[in-house]
Each structure stands twice: as structure tokens, then as C-alpha cells.
Short mmCIF file of C-alpha atoms in Angstrom, two decimals:
data_model
loop_
_atom_site.label_atom_id
_atom_site.label_comp_id
_atom_site.label_asym_id
_atom_site.label_seq_id
_atom_site.Cartn_x
_atom_site.Cartn_y
_atom_site.Cartn_z
CA MET A 1 10.16 -15.66 -11.71
CA ALA A 2 10.31 -14.29 -8.18
CA GLU A 3 12.99 -15.60 -5.82
CA GLU A 4 11.73 -17.50 -2.80
CA VAL A 5 12.79 -16.14 0.58
CA GLU A 6 14.51 -18.79 2.67
CA SER A 7 13.57 -19.63 6.26
CA LEU A 8 14.67 -21.93 9.07
CA LEU A 9 12.71 -24.69 10.73
CA LEU A 10 11.62 -23.22 14.04
CA GLU A 11 8.87 -24.35 16.37
CA THR A 12 7.37 -23.22 19.63
CA ARG A 13 7.18 -25.62 22.58
CA ASP A 14 3.66 -26.52 21.56
CA ARG A 15 4.98 -27.44 18.07
CA TRP A 16 3.66 -24.43 16.13
CA LYS A 17 5.91 -23.69 13.15
CA ILE A 18 7.21 -20.15 13.51
CA PRO A 19 7.13 -18.23 10.24
CA ASN A 20 10.53 -16.59 9.69
CA ASP A 21 12.80 -15.18 7.06
CA PHE A 22 16.46 -15.87 6.61
CA CYS A 23 17.90 -12.51 5.55
CA CYS A 24 21.27 -11.54 4.12
CA GLU A 25 23.61 -9.15 5.91
CA ARG A 26 23.52 -5.42 5.24
CA ASN A 27 26.52 -3.63 3.88
CA PRO A 28 29.04 -2.72 6.66
CA ALA A 29 28.98 0.96 5.61
CA ALA A 30 25.18 1.01 5.99
CA LEU A 31 25.42 -0.60 9.40
CA ARG A 32 28.03 1.95 10.55
CA ALA A 33 25.82 4.78 9.37
CA ALA A 34 22.89 3.29 11.31
CA ARG A 35 24.89 3.04 14.52
CA GLN A 36 26.10 6.64 14.12
CA LEU A 37 22.58 7.88 13.55
CA TRP A 38 20.90 6.22 16.54
CA GLU A 39 23.77 6.77 18.98
CA GLY A 40 23.62 10.45 18.00
CA LEU A 41 19.88 10.62 18.61
CA PHE A 42 19.97 8.57 21.84
CA PRO A 43 23.27 9.28 23.63
CA ASP A 44 22.30 7.13 26.64
CA ILE A 45 21.89 3.85 24.76
CA ARG A 46 24.63 1.29 25.00
CA PHE A 47 25.67 -0.51 21.83
CA ARG A 48 26.10 -4.29 21.91
CA SER A 49 26.15 -5.46 18.27
CA ILE A 50 24.83 -4.67 14.82
CA SER A 51 23.59 -6.91 12.01
CA GLY A 52 20.81 -6.88 9.46
CA THR A 53 20.14 -10.61 9.63
CA TYR A 54 17.66 -10.62 12.47
CA ASN A 55 15.18 -8.25 14.10
CA CYS A 56 13.87 -7.63 17.60
CA VAL A 57 11.56 -10.68 17.56
CA GLY A 58 14.36 -12.79 16.13
CA LEU A 59 16.55 -11.74 19.07
CA VAL A 60 13.94 -12.70 21.65
CA VAL A 61 12.51 -15.91 20.22
CA ALA A 62 15.02 -17.22 17.69
CA SER A 63 18.48 -16.65 19.17
CA ARG A 64 19.38 -13.94 16.70
CA ARG A 65 19.14 -16.26 13.72
CA VAL A 66 16.28 -14.94 11.59
CA ILE A 67 13.68 -12.27 11.11
CA VAL A 68 10.34 -13.04 12.75
CA LEU A 69 7.44 -10.65 12.23
CA PRO A 70 5.98 -9.01 15.35
CA GLU A 71 2.50 -10.14 14.33
CA HIS A 72 3.47 -13.66 15.42
CA LEU A 73 4.88 -12.64 18.80
CA GLU A 74 1.89 -13.30 21.04
CA ARG A 75 1.34 -16.73 19.46
CA ILE A 76 4.98 -17.63 20.02
CA LEU A 77 5.12 -16.43 23.63
CA THR A 78 1.91 -18.26 24.45
CA GLY A 79 3.12 -21.39 22.69
CA ASP A 80 6.38 -21.26 24.64
CA GLY A 81 4.55 -21.09 27.95
CA TYR A 82 4.99 -17.38 28.73
CA ARG A 83 2.32 -15.64 30.78
CA ARG A 84 1.43 -11.98 30.82
CA LEU A 85 2.35 -9.89 33.87
CA ARG A 86 0.22 -7.06 35.26
CA GLY A 87 2.79 -4.38 34.68
CA PRO A 88 6.42 -3.26 34.82
CA GLU A 89 6.49 -3.61 38.62
CA GLU A 90 6.20 -7.40 38.22
CA ALA A 91 8.87 -7.67 35.54
CA GLU A 92 12.31 -9.10 36.34
CA HIS A 93 15.49 -9.61 34.37
CA GLY A 94 14.94 -12.17 31.60
CA ASP A 95 11.30 -11.18 31.10
CA VAL A 96 9.98 -9.85 27.80
CA VAL A 97 8.66 -6.35 27.20
CA VAL A 98 6.40 -5.65 24.22
CA TYR A 99 5.93 -2.23 22.59
CA GLN A 100 2.85 -0.97 20.78
CA ASP A 101 2.09 2.28 19.02
CA GLU A 102 -1.16 4.28 19.20
CA GLU A 103 -2.79 1.91 16.68
CA GLY A 104 -2.15 -0.86 19.16
CA ALA A 105 -3.04 -3.72 16.88
CA GLU A 106 0.18 -5.64 16.62
CA PRO A 107 3.47 -5.13 18.44
CA THR A 108 5.98 -2.72 16.93
CA HIS A 109 8.97 -3.88 18.99
CA VAL A 110 10.07 -6.29 21.69
CA GLY A 111 13.01 -6.58 24.05
CA ILE A 112 14.38 -8.43 27.05
CA VAL A 113 14.61 -6.98 30.55
CA VAL A 114 18.27 -7.06 31.59
CA ARG A 115 18.17 -4.93 34.77
CA LYS A 116 15.67 -3.54 37.23
CA ASN A 117 16.42 -0.51 39.36
CA LEU A 118 14.92 -1.38 42.74
CA ILE A 119 15.43 2.11 44.22
CA SER A 120 13.45 4.56 42.18
CA HIS A 121 11.10 7.50 42.33
CA ALA A 122 7.48 7.32 41.24
CA ASP A 123 7.01 7.07 37.49
CA GLU A 124 10.71 6.57 36.92
CA ASP A 125 11.74 4.23 34.14
CA THR A 126 13.07 1.37 36.25
CA LEU A 127 13.71 -1.25 33.57
CA THR A 128 16.77 -1.56 31.39
CA ILE A 129 16.09 -3.44 28.16
CA LEU A 130 18.23 -5.19 25.58
CA SER A 131 16.60 -5.00 22.20
CA LYS A 132 17.35 -5.04 18.50
CA TRP A 133 16.28 -1.85 16.74
CA GLY A 134 14.84 -3.15 13.51
CA ARG A 135 17.57 -4.34 11.18
CA ASP A 136 20.00 -1.88 12.79
CA GLY A 137 21.79 -2.23 16.09
CA GLU A 138 21.24 -4.16 19.31
CA TYR A 139 21.21 -1.72 22.24
CA GLU A 140 20.79 -1.64 25.99
CA HIS A 141 18.41 1.20 26.85
CA LYS A 142 15.86 2.40 29.36
CA SER A 143 12.46 0.92 28.53
CA ARG A 144 10.97 4.21 27.33
CA CYS A 145 14.11 5.32 25.51
CA VAL A 146 13.27 4.03 22.02
CA PRO A 147 12.49 5.59 18.64
CA GLU A 148 9.09 7.23 18.66
CA VAL A 149 7.76 4.93 15.98
CA TYR A 150 7.81 2.02 18.44
CA GLY A 151 5.32 3.70 20.73
CA ARG A 152 5.69 2.63 24.36
CA PRO A 153 6.07 -0.52 26.44
CA THR A 154 2.59 -1.96 26.99
CA GLN A 155 2.98 -5.64 27.84
CA TYR A 156 5.28 -7.63 30.09
CA TRP A 157 5.62 -11.41 29.72
CA THR A 158 7.53 -14.02 31.73
CA ASP A 159 8.38 -17.68 31.48
CA ARG A 160 9.56 -17.82 35.11
CA ARG A 161 8.48 -20.90 37.05
CA ASP A 162 8.73 -21.29 40.82
CA PRO A 163 7.26 -24.59 41.98
CA MET B 1 12.43 20.33 -2.36
CA ASN B 2 12.19 19.17 -5.98
CA ALA B 3 12.07 15.56 -7.19
CA ALA B 4 15.80 15.29 -7.81
CA GLU B 5 16.62 16.57 -4.33
CA ALA B 6 14.13 14.21 -2.80
CA MET B 7 15.60 11.25 -4.67
CA ASN B 8 19.10 12.22 -3.53
CA LEU B 9 17.89 12.14 0.09
CA ILE B 10 16.11 8.81 -0.40
CA GLU B 11 19.29 7.22 -1.74
CA ALA B 12 21.48 8.63 1.04
CA PRO B 13 22.83 6.33 3.76
CA GLU B 14 20.95 8.30 6.41
CA PHE B 15 17.61 7.36 4.86
CA CYS B 16 18.60 3.70 4.79
CA ALA B 17 19.67 3.83 8.45
CA HIS B 18 16.51 5.63 9.46
CA VAL B 19 14.02 3.28 7.80
CA ASN B 20 15.75 0.08 8.85
CA ILE B 21 14.60 0.80 12.40
CA ALA B 22 11.44 -1.02 11.43
CA SER B 23 10.83 -4.65 12.26
CA SER B 24 7.76 -5.10 10.10
CA LEU B 25 6.40 -3.66 6.92
CA ARG B 26 3.71 -1.82 8.83
CA VAL B 27 6.33 0.05 10.86
CA PHE B 28 8.49 0.54 7.76
CA LEU B 29 5.61 2.33 6.06
CA LYS B 30 4.93 4.30 9.21
CA VAL B 31 8.51 5.53 9.01
CA ILE B 32 8.69 6.37 5.32
CA ILE B 33 5.22 7.87 4.70
CA PRO B 34 5.74 11.04 6.82
CA HIS B 35 9.39 11.40 5.72
CA THR B 36 10.00 14.81 4.12
CA ALA B 37 11.70 13.40 1.02
CA ILE B 38 8.92 10.91 0.44
CA LYS B 39 6.21 13.55 0.81
CA SER B 40 8.07 15.85 -1.57
CA LEU B 41 8.58 13.12 -4.15
CA LEU B 42 4.93 12.11 -3.90
CA ASP B 43 3.89 15.72 -4.48
CA SER B 44 6.24 15.93 -7.48
CA MET B 45 4.66 12.89 -9.11
CA LYS B 46 2.06 15.17 -10.68
CA THR B 47 4.84 16.91 -12.63
CA PRO B 48 5.25 15.52 -16.15
CA GLY B 49 8.30 13.33 -16.47
CA VAL B 50 8.74 12.65 -12.75
CA PRO B 51 6.91 9.31 -12.64
CA GLU B 52 9.01 8.14 -15.58
CA ALA B 53 12.19 9.34 -13.82
CA VAL B 54 11.27 7.45 -10.63
CA LEU B 55 10.47 4.30 -12.63
CA ASN B 56 13.68 4.53 -14.65
CA ARG B 57 15.78 5.10 -11.57
CA THR B 58 14.20 2.12 -9.84
CA LEU B 59 14.91 -0.10 -12.83
CA GLN B 60 18.47 1.25 -12.98
CA LEU B 61 19.09 0.50 -9.29
CA VAL B 62 17.63 -2.95 -9.62
CA GLN B 63 20.26 -3.79 -12.20
CA ASN B 64 23.15 -2.89 -9.89
CA ASP B 65 24.58 -6.02 -8.39
CA PRO B 66 25.05 -6.05 -4.61
CA GLU B 67 28.49 -6.71 -3.17
CA ASP B 68 29.11 -10.40 -2.52
CA GLU B 69 26.76 -11.70 0.13
CA TYR B 70 25.47 -8.30 1.22
CA GLU B 71 22.02 -6.87 0.81
CA HIS B 72 21.49 -4.60 -2.18
CA PRO B 73 22.67 -1.13 -1.03
CA ALA B 74 19.67 0.58 -2.59
CA ASP B 75 17.08 -1.75 -1.06
CA ALA B 76 15.48 0.95 1.12
CA ALA B 77 15.51 3.51 -1.69
CA MET B 78 13.89 1.06 -4.12
CA ALA B 79 11.25 0.26 -1.51
CA ALA B 80 10.50 3.94 -1.16
CA TYR B 81 10.28 4.40 -4.91
CA LEU B 82 7.95 1.42 -5.24
CA TRP B 83 5.70 2.82 -2.57
CA VAL B 84 5.58 6.23 -4.21
CA LEU B 85 4.91 4.70 -7.61
CA GLY B 86 2.20 2.51 -6.08
CA GLU B 87 0.48 5.57 -4.67
CA ALA B 88 0.81 7.80 -7.70
CA HIS B 89 1.25 5.57 -10.73
CA PRO B 90 0.16 1.92 -10.18
CA GLU B 91 0.98 0.86 -13.76
CA TYR B 92 4.60 1.94 -13.33
CA ALA B 93 4.69 0.44 -9.86
CA LYS B 94 3.78 -2.93 -11.31
CA ILE B 95 6.60 -2.75 -13.85
CA ALA B 96 9.10 -1.83 -11.15
CA ALA B 97 7.73 -4.47 -8.78
CA GLU B 98 8.17 -7.19 -11.37
CA ALA B 99 11.79 -6.15 -11.84
CA VAL B 100 12.43 -6.09 -8.11
CA ARG B 101 10.91 -9.51 -7.57
CA SER B 102 13.30 -11.02 -10.05
CA ARG B 103 16.32 -10.03 -7.91
CA ARG B 104 17.87 -11.51 -4.77
CA GLN B 105 19.35 -9.88 -1.70
CA LEU B 106 16.50 -7.45 -1.22
CA TRP B 107 14.32 -7.05 1.86
CA TRP B 108 11.99 -4.02 2.06
CA SER B 109 11.72 -3.47 -1.66
CA ARG B 110 10.92 -7.16 -2.09
CA GLN B 111 8.14 -6.96 0.47
CA ILE B 112 6.57 -3.88 -1.09
CA ALA B 113 6.88 -5.46 -4.54
CA ASP B 114 5.13 -8.58 -3.27
CA ARG B 115 2.30 -6.47 -1.92
CA LEU B 116 1.97 -4.63 -5.19
CA MET B 117 1.86 -7.85 -7.15
CA ASP B 118 -0.26 -9.96 -4.87
CA PRO B 119 -3.89 -8.84 -4.73
CA ARG B 120 -4.63 -11.19 -1.84
CA ARG B 121 -2.28 -9.18 0.31
CA PHE B 122 -2.72 -5.81 -1.34
CA HIS B 123 -6.51 -5.83 -1.09
CA SER B 124 -6.79 -3.02 -3.59
CA GLN B 125 -10.41 -3.90 -4.27
CA SER B 126 -9.98 -2.56 -7.77
CA GLY B 127 -8.89 -3.89 -11.05
CA LEU B 128 -8.43 -2.92 -14.65
CA ILE B 129 -9.45 -4.98 -17.61
CA PHE B 130 -6.47 -5.41 -19.92
CA TYR B 131 -7.95 -7.66 -22.53
CA CYS B 132 -11.40 -7.25 -23.83
CA PRO B 133 -12.55 -9.05 -26.94
CA VAL B 134 -15.70 -7.75 -28.50
CA GLU B 135 -17.25 -11.19 -28.73
CA SER B 136 -18.91 -12.07 -25.47
CA ALA B 137 -18.11 -15.74 -25.82
CA HIS B 138 -14.47 -15.03 -25.17
CA PRO B 139 -13.02 -15.14 -21.70
CA VAL B 140 -11.72 -11.94 -20.19
CA SER B 141 -8.35 -11.64 -18.53
CA TYR B 142 -7.89 -9.01 -15.89
CA SER B 143 -5.62 -7.82 -13.17
CA SER B 144 -6.82 -6.81 -9.74
CA ASP B 145 -3.76 -4.78 -8.84
CA ALA B 146 -2.82 -2.79 -11.87
CA GLY B 147 -2.76 -3.19 -15.58
CA ILE B 148 -3.05 -1.66 -18.99
CA LEU B 149 -6.40 -0.52 -20.21
CA PRO B 150 -6.18 -0.36 -24.00
CA PHE B 151 -9.84 -0.25 -24.72
CA ALA B 152 -11.95 2.67 -25.50
CA MET B 153 -13.91 -0.22 -27.00
CA ALA B 154 -15.05 -1.22 -23.56
CA LEU B 155 -17.42 1.74 -23.36
CA PRO B 156 -20.09 0.48 -25.71
CA LEU B 157 -20.17 -2.92 -24.06
CA SER B 158 -23.24 -3.63 -22.04
CA LYS B 159 -23.39 -5.16 -18.55
CA SER B 160 -24.87 -8.27 -20.10
CA PHE B 161 -21.55 -8.86 -21.79
CA TRP B 162 -19.89 -9.03 -18.41
CA GLY B 163 -22.50 -11.46 -17.21
CA GLY B 164 -21.45 -13.71 -20.08
CA ALA B 165 -17.84 -13.31 -19.25
CA ALA B 166 -18.54 -14.30 -15.68
CA GLY B 167 -19.50 -17.71 -16.94
CA GLY B 168 -16.08 -18.14 -18.51
CA ARG B 169 -12.82 -19.05 -16.92
CA ILE B 170 -12.32 -15.83 -15.05
CA VAL B 171 -15.04 -14.51 -12.84
CA ILE B 172 -15.65 -10.81 -12.74
CA ASN B 173 -18.11 -10.48 -9.94
CA THR B 174 -18.55 -6.80 -10.04
CA HIS B 175 -19.90 -3.94 -12.03
CA PHE B 176 -18.46 -1.71 -14.67
CA ASP B 177 -18.64 1.97 -13.97
CA GLU B 178 -18.15 5.09 -16.03
CA ARG B 179 -14.48 5.37 -15.18
CA LYS B 180 -13.60 2.15 -16.84
CA VAL B 181 -12.43 0.66 -13.60
CA PHE B 182 -13.69 -2.59 -12.15
CA PHE B 183 -14.13 -2.75 -8.44
CA ASN B 184 -13.02 -6.25 -7.90
CA ARG B 185 -14.84 -7.60 -4.87
CA GLY B 186 -13.19 -10.87 -5.64
CA ALA B 187 -9.72 -9.47 -5.10
CA GLY B 188 -7.44 -12.40 -4.73
CA SER B 189 -8.29 -14.16 -7.96
CA THR B 190 -5.19 -15.21 -9.79
CA ARG B 191 -4.37 -13.02 -12.71
CA GLN B 192 -3.89 -15.03 -15.82
CA SER B 193 -1.82 -14.17 -18.82
CA LEU B 194 -3.63 -13.44 -22.06
CA ALA B 195 -2.29 -16.69 -23.52
CA GLU B 196 -3.69 -18.67 -20.60
CA ALA B 197 -7.01 -16.88 -20.79
CA ILE B 198 -7.75 -17.56 -24.44
CA THR B 199 -6.66 -21.21 -24.58
#
């Protein structure tokens, strides 16, 4: 008999139940190897934390508690009252950046904008992102400085309100 | 790179670190499929004895207990083996997937095993008859993911037999072709055990 995967009760603001998976921690040696690998490949990223119990979507929408599949991201953001911005120029700290690969169907990755460089040259990567790289580490990085498999940042979402 | 070398790489910590960059199964597969070790192992699956070695190694790894509350250290490797078996040897993949699904503290291997075992998600669109009584009044049990095909006796059976079977408990809404494989346009039907099918 197959074991059932556990999950937590999570809902969006419009009361949609967010599918999620409660996942056990990865072995510390495996986590150390992962950090070593990615910091070696991307020397400019800044390590914050590492755990296998949540993923990038879990960081953004579930306070680092569970794994949430990227296929649910748009439904969650919409249900939580986020709206899509026109591009990176409109993004501010606290906003959400979504990555897609060349297939473009569902997101591959998501992160939170933590800084915006206001003085920049044309086409310069102005946004600094905090994101969880799969079930490996949580890193601060330039928005385009991610593993190739994530593709590139394509969508920017905000929940900012200014009455 | 031979099969043994590829398997060593797949079980190395670097492979585990590399593939856990994925946040979804789609990205996980996108990471592993072009990986050198995976491509080499897949190529080697045509060599006699290699599919059995991969199956045996998967079953061996499954039996290893993970430390305390931690994830099984060979989770990523087992996921890779399951995918390779699924591509090259579906019957062995099913055996390995059943073993994986019986264990806890697994993530990627569990997801691939679920896909291999669940035709609604796998959408293989194909199936193999694994029980075929000669009397057309009997129901027919089948699998739409993988299975054992023990019947040369299926060959002389006419299509009308299958029409009769379709009126039974399990619907086979497809045709039988020369390769003894059913293309199951009804992929998603629950596979029943032989005991369930004949009661």
C-alpha cells in the first residue's frame, strides 16, 4: 500500500484550498553538497538558508512551510489579490517575480524582489531577488542570475495597495 | 561511459544536489533527461543484463532505511533509475515503482513512481493484456501502464472476442494490433487484480 503524502491546510484569501506537500528534511550532508555546488557555479549569489522542506513557491506563498507546485502559482496570486505589473520597471521590493522557460506553459521558479537599483544603465539587471532554488538553498541574487533550467523572469506581480 | 560508471555518477552527492534545483517534476525531468550519466545509462539499457542491474540496484536502495527523520539519501538516484527503466523497460519500472511507493521519506522517486503507476497521470495511451482466458464470456483484466503479457494464445483470438469482453466488467475500448499491444484510449481505467476481475 502506498504511503499518503501529508499536507497542511492552506487557503488563499478567496478561500481556495492550496494543494501542498509536507516534505521531510534532506540529509545535512546532501544540503552542504548542494550549497557548495551552487555557490561554486554562481559566486555572486548570497546564501541565506538551506532546507529541503519547502520550495520557491512555498517560500513566497506559504511562509516556508511546505512544497507548493508552480502550476498553482497564478491561481494563488490571483486569489490573494495580486495584480500583474507591466514589467520589471514597475516592480518594487516585496513584489513577486515569476520565471518561465522556453516552453512557457507553467512557471519554473518564483522569488521576491528585495532590492531595486535605481541608478542603472540600459538593460542592466536592476532587481535583486530572494528565492529558494528548488529543494536546495535560499539565495539572494540578481534577477537573471539563476540556473539555466529556470529560464528567465517573465512576470512581475504585486499586492501593493495605495488608496 | 559504461553503465556502472553512469550509476556511480547518479548515486553521487553532486547528482543529488544538481537535480534538487527543481521545484516541480517537469523541471526535475528537464534537469535529468539531458544529464550525461542518464543518457549513458539509457543507451546502455540495450546491453543484456543492464536493465536487470538497474532494477536490482533500485530495489536494493529502496530497502536502505533513511537516517531518522531525513529523506532517503538515494531518493534522486532512485528517481533517475525509475525514469530510465520507464523509458527502456516498463515492466521492470512497474516492479521498481511498486517497491518505491511502499516506502516513506521519498520525494522525487515517489513522484515518478506515482506517474508510472497511475495511468490517469501517465497518459501512456497503451496497455498490455495480462490475463486472457480463451472463453469470451470471461472478463479480461488489463493494465494501461505496464504489465506481463503471457499469451501467445492471444494471437488467434478474433476482434469479436474483444467486443464480448467489452461488455464485461472491464471495458477495452480499443483495437488489438499485430504487436499484441492495446492502445488504450480509455487510459485512466482502474486496473483490477486478476482475483477481482474473475469474481
